Backbone as ProteinMPNN parsed JSONL, in Angstrom:
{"seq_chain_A": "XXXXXXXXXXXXXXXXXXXXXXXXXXXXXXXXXXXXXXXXXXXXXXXXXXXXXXXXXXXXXXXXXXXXXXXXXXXXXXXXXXXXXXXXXXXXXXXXXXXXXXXXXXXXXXXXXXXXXXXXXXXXXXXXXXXXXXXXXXXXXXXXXXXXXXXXXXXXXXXXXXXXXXXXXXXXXXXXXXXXXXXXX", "coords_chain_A": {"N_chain_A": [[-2.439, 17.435, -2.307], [0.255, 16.3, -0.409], [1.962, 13.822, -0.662], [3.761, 11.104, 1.176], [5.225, 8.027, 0.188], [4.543, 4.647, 0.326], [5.831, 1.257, -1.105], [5.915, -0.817, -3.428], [6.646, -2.299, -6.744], [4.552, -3.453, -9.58], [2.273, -2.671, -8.938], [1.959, -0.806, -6.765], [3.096, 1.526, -8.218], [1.444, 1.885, -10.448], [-0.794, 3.022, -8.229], [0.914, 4.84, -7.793], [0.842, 6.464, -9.967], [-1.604, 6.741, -10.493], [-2.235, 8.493, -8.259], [-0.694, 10.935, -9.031], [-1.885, 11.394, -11.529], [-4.107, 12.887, -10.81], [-2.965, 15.265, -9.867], [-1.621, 15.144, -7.264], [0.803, 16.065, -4.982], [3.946, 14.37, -4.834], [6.085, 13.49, -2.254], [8.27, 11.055, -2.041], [9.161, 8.566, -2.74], [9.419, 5.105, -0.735], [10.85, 1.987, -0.736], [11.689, -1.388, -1.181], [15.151, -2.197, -0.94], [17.136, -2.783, -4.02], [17.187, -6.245, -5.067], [19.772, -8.41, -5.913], [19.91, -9.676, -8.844], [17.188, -9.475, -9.245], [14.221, -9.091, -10.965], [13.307, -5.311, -11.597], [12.596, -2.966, -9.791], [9.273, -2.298, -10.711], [8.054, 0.236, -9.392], [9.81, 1.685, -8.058], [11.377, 2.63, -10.951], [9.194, 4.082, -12.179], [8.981, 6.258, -10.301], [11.567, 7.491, -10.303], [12.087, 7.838, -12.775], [10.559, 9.905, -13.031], [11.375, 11.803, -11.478], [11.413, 11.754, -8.899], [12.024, 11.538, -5.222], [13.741, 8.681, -4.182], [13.517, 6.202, -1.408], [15.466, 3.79, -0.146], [15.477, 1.724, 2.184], [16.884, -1.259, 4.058], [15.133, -1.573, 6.583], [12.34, -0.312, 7.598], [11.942, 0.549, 10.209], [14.335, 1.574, 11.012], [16.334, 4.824, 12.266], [17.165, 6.043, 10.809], [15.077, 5.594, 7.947], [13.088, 6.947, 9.565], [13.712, 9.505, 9.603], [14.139, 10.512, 7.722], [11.567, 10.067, 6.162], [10.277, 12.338, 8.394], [11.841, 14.485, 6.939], [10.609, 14.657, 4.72], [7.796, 16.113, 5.196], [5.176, 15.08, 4.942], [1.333, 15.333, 4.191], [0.022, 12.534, 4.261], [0.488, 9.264, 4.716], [0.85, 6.492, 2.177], [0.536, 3.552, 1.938], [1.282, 0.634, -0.571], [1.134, -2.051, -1.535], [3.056, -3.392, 0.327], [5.684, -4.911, 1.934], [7.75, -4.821, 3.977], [8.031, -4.652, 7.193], [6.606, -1.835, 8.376], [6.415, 0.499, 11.495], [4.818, 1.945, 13.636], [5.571, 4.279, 14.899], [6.956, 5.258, 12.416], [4.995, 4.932, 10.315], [3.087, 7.106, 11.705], [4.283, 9.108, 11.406], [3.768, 10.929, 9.452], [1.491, 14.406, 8.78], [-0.858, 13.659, 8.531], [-1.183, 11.084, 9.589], [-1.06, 7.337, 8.371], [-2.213, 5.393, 5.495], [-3.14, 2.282, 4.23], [-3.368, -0.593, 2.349], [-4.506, -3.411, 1.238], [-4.985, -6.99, 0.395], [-7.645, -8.552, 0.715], [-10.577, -8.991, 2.589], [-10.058, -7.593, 5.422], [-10.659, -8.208, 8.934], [-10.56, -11.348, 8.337], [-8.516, -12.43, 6.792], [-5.073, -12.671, 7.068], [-1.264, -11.44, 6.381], [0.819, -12.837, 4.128], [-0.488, -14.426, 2.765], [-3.328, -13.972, 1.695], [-4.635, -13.475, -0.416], [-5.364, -16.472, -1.314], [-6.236, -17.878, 0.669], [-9.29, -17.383, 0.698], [-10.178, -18.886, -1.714], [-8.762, -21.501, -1.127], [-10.377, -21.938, 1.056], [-12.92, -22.368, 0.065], [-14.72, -20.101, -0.631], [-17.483, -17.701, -1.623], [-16.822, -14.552, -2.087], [-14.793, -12.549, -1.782], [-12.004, -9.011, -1.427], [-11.034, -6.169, -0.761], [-9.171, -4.28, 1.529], [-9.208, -0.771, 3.099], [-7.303, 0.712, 5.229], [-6.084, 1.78, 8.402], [-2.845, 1.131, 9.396], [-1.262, -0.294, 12.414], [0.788, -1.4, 14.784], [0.498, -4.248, 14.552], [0.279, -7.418, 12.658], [-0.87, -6.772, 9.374], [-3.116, -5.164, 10.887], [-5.597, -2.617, 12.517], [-7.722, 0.065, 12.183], [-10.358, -0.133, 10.298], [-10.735, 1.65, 7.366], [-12.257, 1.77, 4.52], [-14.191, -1.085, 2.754], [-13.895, -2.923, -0.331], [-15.893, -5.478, -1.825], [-15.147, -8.332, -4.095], [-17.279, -10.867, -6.431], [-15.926, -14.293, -6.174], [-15.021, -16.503, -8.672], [-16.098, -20.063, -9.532], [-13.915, -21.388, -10.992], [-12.071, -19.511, -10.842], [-8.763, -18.138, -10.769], [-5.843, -18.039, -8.473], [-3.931, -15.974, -9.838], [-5.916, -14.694, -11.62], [-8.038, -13.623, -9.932], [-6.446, -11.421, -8.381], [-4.859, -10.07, -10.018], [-7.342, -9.275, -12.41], [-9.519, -8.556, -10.579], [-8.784, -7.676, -7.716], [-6.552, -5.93, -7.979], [-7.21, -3.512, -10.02], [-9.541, -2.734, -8.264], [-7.709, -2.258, -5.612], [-6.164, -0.128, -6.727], [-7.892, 2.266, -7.206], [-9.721, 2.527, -5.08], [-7.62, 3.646, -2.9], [-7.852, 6.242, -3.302], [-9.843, 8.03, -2.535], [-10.45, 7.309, 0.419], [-7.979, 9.133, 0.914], [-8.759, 11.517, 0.332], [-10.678, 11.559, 1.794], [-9.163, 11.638, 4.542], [-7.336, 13.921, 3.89], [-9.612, 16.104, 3.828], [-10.195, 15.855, 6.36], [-12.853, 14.313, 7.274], [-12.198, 11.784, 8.106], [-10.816, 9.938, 10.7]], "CA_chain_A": [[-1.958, 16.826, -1.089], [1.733, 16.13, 0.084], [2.469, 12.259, -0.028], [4.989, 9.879, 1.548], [4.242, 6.72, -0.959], [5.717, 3.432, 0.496], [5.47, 0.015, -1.913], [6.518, -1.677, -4.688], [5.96, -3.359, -7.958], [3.656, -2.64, -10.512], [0.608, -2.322, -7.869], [2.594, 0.63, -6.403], [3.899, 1.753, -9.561], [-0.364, 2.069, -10.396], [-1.036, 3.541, -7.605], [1.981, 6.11, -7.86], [0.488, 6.969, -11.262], [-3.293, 7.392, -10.276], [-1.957, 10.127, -7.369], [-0.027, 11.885, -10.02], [-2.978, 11.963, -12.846], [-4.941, 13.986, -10.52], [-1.871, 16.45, -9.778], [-0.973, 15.432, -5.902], [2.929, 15.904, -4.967], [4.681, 12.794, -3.983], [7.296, 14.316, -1.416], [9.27, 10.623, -1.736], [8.818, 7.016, -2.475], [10.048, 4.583, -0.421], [10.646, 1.089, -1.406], [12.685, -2.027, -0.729], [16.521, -2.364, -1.599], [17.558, -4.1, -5.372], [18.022, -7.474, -4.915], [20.997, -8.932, -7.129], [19.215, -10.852, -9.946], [15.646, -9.823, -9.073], [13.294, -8.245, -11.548], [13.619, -4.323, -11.662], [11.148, -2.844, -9.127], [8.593, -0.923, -11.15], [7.459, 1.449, -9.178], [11.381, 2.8, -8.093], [11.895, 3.313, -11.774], [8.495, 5.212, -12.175], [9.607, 7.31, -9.34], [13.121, 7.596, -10.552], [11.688, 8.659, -14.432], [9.632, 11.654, -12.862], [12.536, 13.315, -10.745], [10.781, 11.538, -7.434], [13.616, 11.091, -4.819], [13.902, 7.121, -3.879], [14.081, 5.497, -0.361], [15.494, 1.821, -0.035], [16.145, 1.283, 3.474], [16.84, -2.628, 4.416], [14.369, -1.834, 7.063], [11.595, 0.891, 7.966], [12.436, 0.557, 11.749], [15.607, 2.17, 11.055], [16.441, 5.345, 12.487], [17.662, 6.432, 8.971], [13.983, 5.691, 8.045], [12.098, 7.614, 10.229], [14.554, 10.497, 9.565], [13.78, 10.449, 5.897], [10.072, 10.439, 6.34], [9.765, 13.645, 8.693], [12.144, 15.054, 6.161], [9.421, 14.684, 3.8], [6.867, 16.935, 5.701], [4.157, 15.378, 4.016], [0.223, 15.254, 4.637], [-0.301, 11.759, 4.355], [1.866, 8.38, 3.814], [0.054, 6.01, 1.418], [1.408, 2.013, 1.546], [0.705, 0.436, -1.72], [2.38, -3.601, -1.255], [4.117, -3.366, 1.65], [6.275, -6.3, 2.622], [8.251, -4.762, 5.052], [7.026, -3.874, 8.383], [6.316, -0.098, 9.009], [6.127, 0.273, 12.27], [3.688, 2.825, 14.478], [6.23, 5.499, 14.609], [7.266, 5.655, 11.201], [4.019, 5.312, 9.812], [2.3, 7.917, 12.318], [5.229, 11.059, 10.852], [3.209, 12.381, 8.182], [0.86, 14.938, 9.05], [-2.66, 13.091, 9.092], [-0.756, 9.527, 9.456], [-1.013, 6.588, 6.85], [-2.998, 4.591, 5.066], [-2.461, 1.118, 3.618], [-3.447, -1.307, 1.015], [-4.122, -5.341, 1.614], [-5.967, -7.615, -0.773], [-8.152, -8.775, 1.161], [-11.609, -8.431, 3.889], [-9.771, -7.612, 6.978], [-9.961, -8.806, 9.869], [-10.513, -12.502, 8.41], [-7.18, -13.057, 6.199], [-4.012, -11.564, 6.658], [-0.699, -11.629, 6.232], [1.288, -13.336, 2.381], [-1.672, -15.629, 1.82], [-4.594, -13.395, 1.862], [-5.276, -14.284, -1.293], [-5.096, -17.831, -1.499], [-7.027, -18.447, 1.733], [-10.744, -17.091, 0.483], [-10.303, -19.055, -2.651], [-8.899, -22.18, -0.821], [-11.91, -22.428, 1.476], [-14.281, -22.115, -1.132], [-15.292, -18.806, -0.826], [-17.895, -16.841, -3.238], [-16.66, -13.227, -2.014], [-13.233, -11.503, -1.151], [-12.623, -7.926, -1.091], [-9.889, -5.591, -0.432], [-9.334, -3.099, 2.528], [-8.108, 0.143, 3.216], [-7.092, 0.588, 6.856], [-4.895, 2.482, 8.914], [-1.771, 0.136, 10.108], [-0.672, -0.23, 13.388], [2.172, -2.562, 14.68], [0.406, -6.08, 14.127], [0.217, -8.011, 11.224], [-2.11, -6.049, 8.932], [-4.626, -4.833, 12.086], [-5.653, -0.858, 12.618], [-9.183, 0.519, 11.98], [-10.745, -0.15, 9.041], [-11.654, 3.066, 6.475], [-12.806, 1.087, 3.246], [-13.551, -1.944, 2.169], [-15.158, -2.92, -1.194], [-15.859, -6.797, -2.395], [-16.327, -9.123, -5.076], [-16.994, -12.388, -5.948], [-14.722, -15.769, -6.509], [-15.827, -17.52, -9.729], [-15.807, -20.886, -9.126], [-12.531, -21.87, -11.335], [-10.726, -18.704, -10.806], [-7.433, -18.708, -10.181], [-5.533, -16.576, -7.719], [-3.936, -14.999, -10.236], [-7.433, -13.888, -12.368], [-8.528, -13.098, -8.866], [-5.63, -10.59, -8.337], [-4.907, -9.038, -11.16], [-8.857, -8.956, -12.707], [-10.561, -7.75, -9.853], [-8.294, -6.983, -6.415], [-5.574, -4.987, -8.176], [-7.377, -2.553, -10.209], [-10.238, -2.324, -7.217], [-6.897, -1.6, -4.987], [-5.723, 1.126, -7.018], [-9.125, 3.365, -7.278], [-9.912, 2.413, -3.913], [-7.066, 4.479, -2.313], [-7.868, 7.706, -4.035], [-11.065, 7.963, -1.793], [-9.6, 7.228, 2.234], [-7.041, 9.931, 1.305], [-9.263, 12.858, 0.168], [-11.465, 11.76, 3.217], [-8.228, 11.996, 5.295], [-7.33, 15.532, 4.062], [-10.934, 17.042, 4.202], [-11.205, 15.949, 7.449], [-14.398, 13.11, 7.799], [-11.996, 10.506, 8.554], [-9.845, 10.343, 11.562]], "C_chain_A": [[-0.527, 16.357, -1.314], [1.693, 14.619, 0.499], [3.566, 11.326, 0.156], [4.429, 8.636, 0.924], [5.143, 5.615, -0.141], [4.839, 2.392, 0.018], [6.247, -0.214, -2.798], [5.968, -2.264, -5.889], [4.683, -2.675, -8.827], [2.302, -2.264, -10.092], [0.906, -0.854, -7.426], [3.29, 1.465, -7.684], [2.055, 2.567, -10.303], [-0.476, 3.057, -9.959], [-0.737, 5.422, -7.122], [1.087, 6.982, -9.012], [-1.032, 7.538, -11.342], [-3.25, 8.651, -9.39], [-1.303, 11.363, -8.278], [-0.632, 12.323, -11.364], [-3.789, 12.836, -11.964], [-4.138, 15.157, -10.183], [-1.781, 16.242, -7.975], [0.924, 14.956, -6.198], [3.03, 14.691, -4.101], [6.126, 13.011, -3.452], [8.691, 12.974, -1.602], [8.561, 9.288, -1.927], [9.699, 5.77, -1.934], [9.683, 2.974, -0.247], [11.517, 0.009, -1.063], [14.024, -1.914, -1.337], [16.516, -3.463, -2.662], [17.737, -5.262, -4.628], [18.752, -7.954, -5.985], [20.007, -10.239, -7.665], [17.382, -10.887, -10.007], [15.486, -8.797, -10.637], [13.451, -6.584, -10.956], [12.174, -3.662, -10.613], [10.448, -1.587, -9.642], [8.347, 0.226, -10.935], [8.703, 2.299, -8.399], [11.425, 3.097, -9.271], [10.727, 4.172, -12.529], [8.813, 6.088, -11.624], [10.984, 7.817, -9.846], [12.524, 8.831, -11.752], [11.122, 10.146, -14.011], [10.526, 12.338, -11.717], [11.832, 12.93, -9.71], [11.728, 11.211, -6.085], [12.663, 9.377, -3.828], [14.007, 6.873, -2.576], [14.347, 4.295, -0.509], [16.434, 1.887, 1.255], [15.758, -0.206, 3.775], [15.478, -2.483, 5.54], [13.896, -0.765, 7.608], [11.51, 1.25, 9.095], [13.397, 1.559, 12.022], [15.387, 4.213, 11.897], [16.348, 6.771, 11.293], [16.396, 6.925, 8.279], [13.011, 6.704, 8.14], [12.524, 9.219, 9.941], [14.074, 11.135, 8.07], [12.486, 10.958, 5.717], [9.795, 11.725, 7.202], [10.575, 14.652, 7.864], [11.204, 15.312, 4.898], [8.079, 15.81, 3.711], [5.469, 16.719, 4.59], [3.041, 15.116, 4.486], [-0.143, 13.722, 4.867], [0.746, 10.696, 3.752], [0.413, 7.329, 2.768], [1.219, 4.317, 1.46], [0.329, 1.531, 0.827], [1.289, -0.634, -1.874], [3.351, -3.26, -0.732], [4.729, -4.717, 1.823], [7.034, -6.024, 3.54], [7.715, -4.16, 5.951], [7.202, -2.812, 8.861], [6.022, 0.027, 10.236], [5.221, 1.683, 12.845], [4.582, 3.888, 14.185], [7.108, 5.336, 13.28], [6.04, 5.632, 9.846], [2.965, 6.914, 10.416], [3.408, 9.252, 12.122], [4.329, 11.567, 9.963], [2.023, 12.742, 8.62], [-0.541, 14.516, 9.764], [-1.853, 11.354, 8.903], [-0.65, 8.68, 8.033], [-1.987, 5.307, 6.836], [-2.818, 3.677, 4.347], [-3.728, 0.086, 2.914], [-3.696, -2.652, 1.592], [-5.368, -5.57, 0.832], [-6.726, -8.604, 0.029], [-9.359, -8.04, 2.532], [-11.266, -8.678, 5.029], [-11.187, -8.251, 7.661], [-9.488, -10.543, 9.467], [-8.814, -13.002, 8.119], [-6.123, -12.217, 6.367], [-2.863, -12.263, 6.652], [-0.103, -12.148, 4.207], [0.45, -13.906, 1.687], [-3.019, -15.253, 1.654], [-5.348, -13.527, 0.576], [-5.961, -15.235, -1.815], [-6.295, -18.324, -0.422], [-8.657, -18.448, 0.981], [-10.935, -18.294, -0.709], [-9.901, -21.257, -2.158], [-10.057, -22.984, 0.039], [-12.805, -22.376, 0.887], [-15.331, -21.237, -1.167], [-15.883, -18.2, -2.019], [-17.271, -15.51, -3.342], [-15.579, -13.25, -1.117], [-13.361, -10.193, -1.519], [-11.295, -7.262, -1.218], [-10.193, -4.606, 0.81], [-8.818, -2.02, 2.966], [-8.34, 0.382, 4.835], [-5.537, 1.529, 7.284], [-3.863, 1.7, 10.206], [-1.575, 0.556, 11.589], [0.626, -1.006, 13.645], [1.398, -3.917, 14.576], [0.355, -5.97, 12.336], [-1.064, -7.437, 10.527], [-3.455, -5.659, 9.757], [-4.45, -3.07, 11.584], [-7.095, -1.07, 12.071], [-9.003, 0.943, 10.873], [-11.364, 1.205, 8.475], [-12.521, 2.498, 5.369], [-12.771, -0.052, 3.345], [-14.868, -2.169, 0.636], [-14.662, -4.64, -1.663], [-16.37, -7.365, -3.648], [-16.511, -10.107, -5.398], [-16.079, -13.093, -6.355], [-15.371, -16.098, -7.21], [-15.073, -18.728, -9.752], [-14.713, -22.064, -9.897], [-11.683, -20.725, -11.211], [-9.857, -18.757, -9.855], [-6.981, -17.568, -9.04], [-5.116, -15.339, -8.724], [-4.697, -13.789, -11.159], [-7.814, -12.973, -11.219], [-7.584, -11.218, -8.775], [-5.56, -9.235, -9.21], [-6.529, -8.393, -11.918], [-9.372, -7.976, -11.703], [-9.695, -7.261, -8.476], [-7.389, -5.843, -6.65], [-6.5, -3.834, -9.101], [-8.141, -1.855, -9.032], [-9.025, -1.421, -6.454], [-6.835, 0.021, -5.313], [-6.642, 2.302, -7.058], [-9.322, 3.222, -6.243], [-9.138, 3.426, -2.684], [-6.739, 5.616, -2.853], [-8.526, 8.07, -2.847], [-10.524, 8.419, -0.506], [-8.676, 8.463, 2.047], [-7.077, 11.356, 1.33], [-9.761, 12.775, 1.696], [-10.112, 12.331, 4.287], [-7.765, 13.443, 5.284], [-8.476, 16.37, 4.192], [-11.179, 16.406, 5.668], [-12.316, 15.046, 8.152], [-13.528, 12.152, 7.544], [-11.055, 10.675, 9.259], [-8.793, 9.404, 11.343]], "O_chain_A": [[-0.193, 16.038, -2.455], [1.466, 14.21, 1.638], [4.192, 10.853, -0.793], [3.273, 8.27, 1.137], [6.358, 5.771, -0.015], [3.647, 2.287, 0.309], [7.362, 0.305, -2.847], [4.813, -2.687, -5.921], [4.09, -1.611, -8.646], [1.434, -1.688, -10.749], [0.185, 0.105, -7.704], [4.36, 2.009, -7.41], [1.862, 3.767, -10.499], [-0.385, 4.086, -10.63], [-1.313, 6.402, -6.65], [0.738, 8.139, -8.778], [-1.486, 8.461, -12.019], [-3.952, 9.642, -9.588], [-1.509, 12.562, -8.088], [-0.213, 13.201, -12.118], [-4.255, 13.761, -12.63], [-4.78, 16.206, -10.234], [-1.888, 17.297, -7.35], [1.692, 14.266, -6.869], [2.449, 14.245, -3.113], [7.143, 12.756, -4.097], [9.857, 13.334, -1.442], [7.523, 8.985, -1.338], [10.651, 5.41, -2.627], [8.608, 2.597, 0.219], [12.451, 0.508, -0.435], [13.973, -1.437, -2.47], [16.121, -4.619, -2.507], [18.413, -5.263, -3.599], [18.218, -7.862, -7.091], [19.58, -11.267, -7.14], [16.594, -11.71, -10.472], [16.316, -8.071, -11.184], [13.741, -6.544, -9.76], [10.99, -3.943, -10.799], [10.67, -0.409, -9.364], [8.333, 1.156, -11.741], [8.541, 3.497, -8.165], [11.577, 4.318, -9.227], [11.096, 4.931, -13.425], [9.05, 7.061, -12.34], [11.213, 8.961, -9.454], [12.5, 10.061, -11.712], [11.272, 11.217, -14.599], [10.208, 13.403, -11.188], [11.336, 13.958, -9.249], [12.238, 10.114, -6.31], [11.609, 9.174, -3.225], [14.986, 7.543, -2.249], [13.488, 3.582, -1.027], [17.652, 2.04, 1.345], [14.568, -0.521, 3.783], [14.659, -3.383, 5.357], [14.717, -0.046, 8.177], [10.985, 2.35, 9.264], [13.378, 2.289, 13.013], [14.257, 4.695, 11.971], [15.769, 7.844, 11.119], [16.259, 8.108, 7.967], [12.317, 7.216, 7.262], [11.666, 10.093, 10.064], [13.738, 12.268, 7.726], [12.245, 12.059, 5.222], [8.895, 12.373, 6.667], [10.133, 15.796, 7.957], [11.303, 16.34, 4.23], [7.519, 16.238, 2.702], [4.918, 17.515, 3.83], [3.232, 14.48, 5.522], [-0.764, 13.626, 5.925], [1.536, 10.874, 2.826], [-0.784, 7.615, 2.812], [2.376, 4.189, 1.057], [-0.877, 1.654, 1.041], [2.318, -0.42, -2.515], [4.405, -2.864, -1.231], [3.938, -5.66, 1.823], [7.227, -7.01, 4.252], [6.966, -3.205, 5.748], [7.965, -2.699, 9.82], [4.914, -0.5, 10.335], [5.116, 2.511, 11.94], [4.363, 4.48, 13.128], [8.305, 5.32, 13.57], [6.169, 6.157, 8.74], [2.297, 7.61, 9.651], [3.229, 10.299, 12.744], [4.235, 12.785, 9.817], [1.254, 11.833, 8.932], [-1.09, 14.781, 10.833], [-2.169, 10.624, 7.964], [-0.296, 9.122, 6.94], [-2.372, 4.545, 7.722], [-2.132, 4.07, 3.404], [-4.927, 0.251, 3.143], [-2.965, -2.97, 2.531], [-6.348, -4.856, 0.622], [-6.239, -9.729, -0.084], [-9.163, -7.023, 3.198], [-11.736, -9.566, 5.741], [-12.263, -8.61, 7.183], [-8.495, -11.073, 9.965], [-8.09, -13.664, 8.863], [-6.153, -11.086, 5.882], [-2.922, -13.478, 6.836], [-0.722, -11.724, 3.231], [0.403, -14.013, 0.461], [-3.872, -16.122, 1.475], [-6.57, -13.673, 0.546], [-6.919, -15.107, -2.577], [-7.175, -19.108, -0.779], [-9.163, -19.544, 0.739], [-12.075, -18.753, -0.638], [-10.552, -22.16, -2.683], [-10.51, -24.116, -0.127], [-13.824, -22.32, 1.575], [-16.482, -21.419, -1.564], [-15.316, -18.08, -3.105], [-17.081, -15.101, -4.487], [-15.467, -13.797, -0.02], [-14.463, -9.829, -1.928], [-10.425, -7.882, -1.83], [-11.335, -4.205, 1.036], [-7.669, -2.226, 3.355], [-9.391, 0.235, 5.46], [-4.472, 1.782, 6.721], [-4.025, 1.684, 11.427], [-1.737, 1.734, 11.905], [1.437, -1.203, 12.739], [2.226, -4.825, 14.503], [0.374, -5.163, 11.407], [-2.176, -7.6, 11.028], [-4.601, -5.822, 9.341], [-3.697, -2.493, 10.8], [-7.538, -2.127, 11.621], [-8.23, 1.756, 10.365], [-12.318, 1.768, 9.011], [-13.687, 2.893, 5.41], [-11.775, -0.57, 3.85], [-16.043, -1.819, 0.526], [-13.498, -5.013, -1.812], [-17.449, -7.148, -4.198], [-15.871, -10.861, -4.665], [-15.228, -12.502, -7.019], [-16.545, -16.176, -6.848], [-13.853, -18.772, -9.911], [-14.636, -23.248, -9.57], [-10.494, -20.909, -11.476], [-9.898, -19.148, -8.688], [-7.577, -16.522, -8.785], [-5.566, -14.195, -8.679], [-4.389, -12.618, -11.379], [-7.921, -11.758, -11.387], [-8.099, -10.139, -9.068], [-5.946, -8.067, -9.154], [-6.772, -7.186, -11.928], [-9.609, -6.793, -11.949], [-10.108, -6.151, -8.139], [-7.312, -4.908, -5.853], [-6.307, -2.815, -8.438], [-7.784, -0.74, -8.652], [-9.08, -0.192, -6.498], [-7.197, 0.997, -4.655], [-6.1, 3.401, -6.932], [-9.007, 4.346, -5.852], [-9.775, 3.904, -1.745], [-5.585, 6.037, -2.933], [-7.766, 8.485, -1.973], [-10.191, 9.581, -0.272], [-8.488, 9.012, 3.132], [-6.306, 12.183, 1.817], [-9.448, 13.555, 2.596], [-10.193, 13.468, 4.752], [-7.744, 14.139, 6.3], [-8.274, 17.462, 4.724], [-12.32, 16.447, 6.13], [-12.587, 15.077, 9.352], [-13.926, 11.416, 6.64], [-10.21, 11.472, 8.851], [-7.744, 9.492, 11.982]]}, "name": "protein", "num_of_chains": 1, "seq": "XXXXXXXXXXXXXXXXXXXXXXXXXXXXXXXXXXXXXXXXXXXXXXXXXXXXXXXXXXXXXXXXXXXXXXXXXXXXXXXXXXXXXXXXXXXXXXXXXXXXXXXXXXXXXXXXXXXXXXXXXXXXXXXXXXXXXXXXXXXXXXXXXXXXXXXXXXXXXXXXXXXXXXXXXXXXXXXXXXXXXXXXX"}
């Protein structure tokens, strides 16, 4: 399969790396712009190392953007930590649309704190979800979700890293075969 990758950081950087151990092409990854003095964004210089060509557009709205992505001509986009907002028509260019990433059991939590929330209310079980974006704040019809529990001193970041981030990354192997064979619209 032919993928448009958009994310960041070592979650997307993962993610990049689990599509590329099974042998799918990654037509283009697109990612936020350097910031002066930040940390190096992992998963541009994975992409970079394997001859992957780079997007960093200030914003996925752009014209520029959208231009980039049907230049791509690829089967499916894949968002893997998104922070900037993709909007309907620049997610809906690649072939069978796109599919996205959030650490958390849609519909309840969304947005920066989706984490934090399950664990502040004293939740036993969170989850992750794969879903196909629209223009709100993390909404669109749900494809996956798989959960597990909160142990009752863990932290966010045990939470995260332990159990939401690897779940993430195996999790969107799945939604994207379904998407190219077909049994998922």
């Amino acid at each position: 399969m032919k993928i448009a990758f958009i994310g960041q950081q070592e979650f997307g950087k993962q993610v990049l790396e689990a599509f590329l151990a099974r042998g799918d092409e990654i037509a283009g990854v697109f990612c936020e712009p350097d910031r002066v003095g930040a940390k190096a964004d992992a998963l541009r210089e994975a992409a970079q190392a394997r001859g992957i060509s780079v997007f960093q557009f200030s914003s996925l709205r752009s014209p520029y953007a959208e231009h980039a992505m049907r230049e791509l001509g690829a089967d499916i986009g894949i968002m893997a930590y998104v922070t900037q907002f993709a909007p309907q028509s620049f997610v809906n260019i690649p072939r069978l649309g796109t599919i996205q990433f959030h650490p958390s059991l849609l519909p309840r939590h969304r947005g920066p704190s989706s984490i934090s929330w399950p664990i502040a209310l004293g939740a036993t079980e969170t989850g992750i979800t794969i879903f196909r974006p629209t223009d709100g704040l993390d909404e669109g019809p749900v494809i996956l979700q798989k959960s597990c529990p909160i142990g009752p001193d863990e932290t966010l970041g045990e939470l995260y890293f332990n159990k939401l981030f690897p779940m993430g990354v195996a999790a969107l192997l799945e939604p994207a075969d379904l998407a190219i064979a077909g049994t998922h619209a």
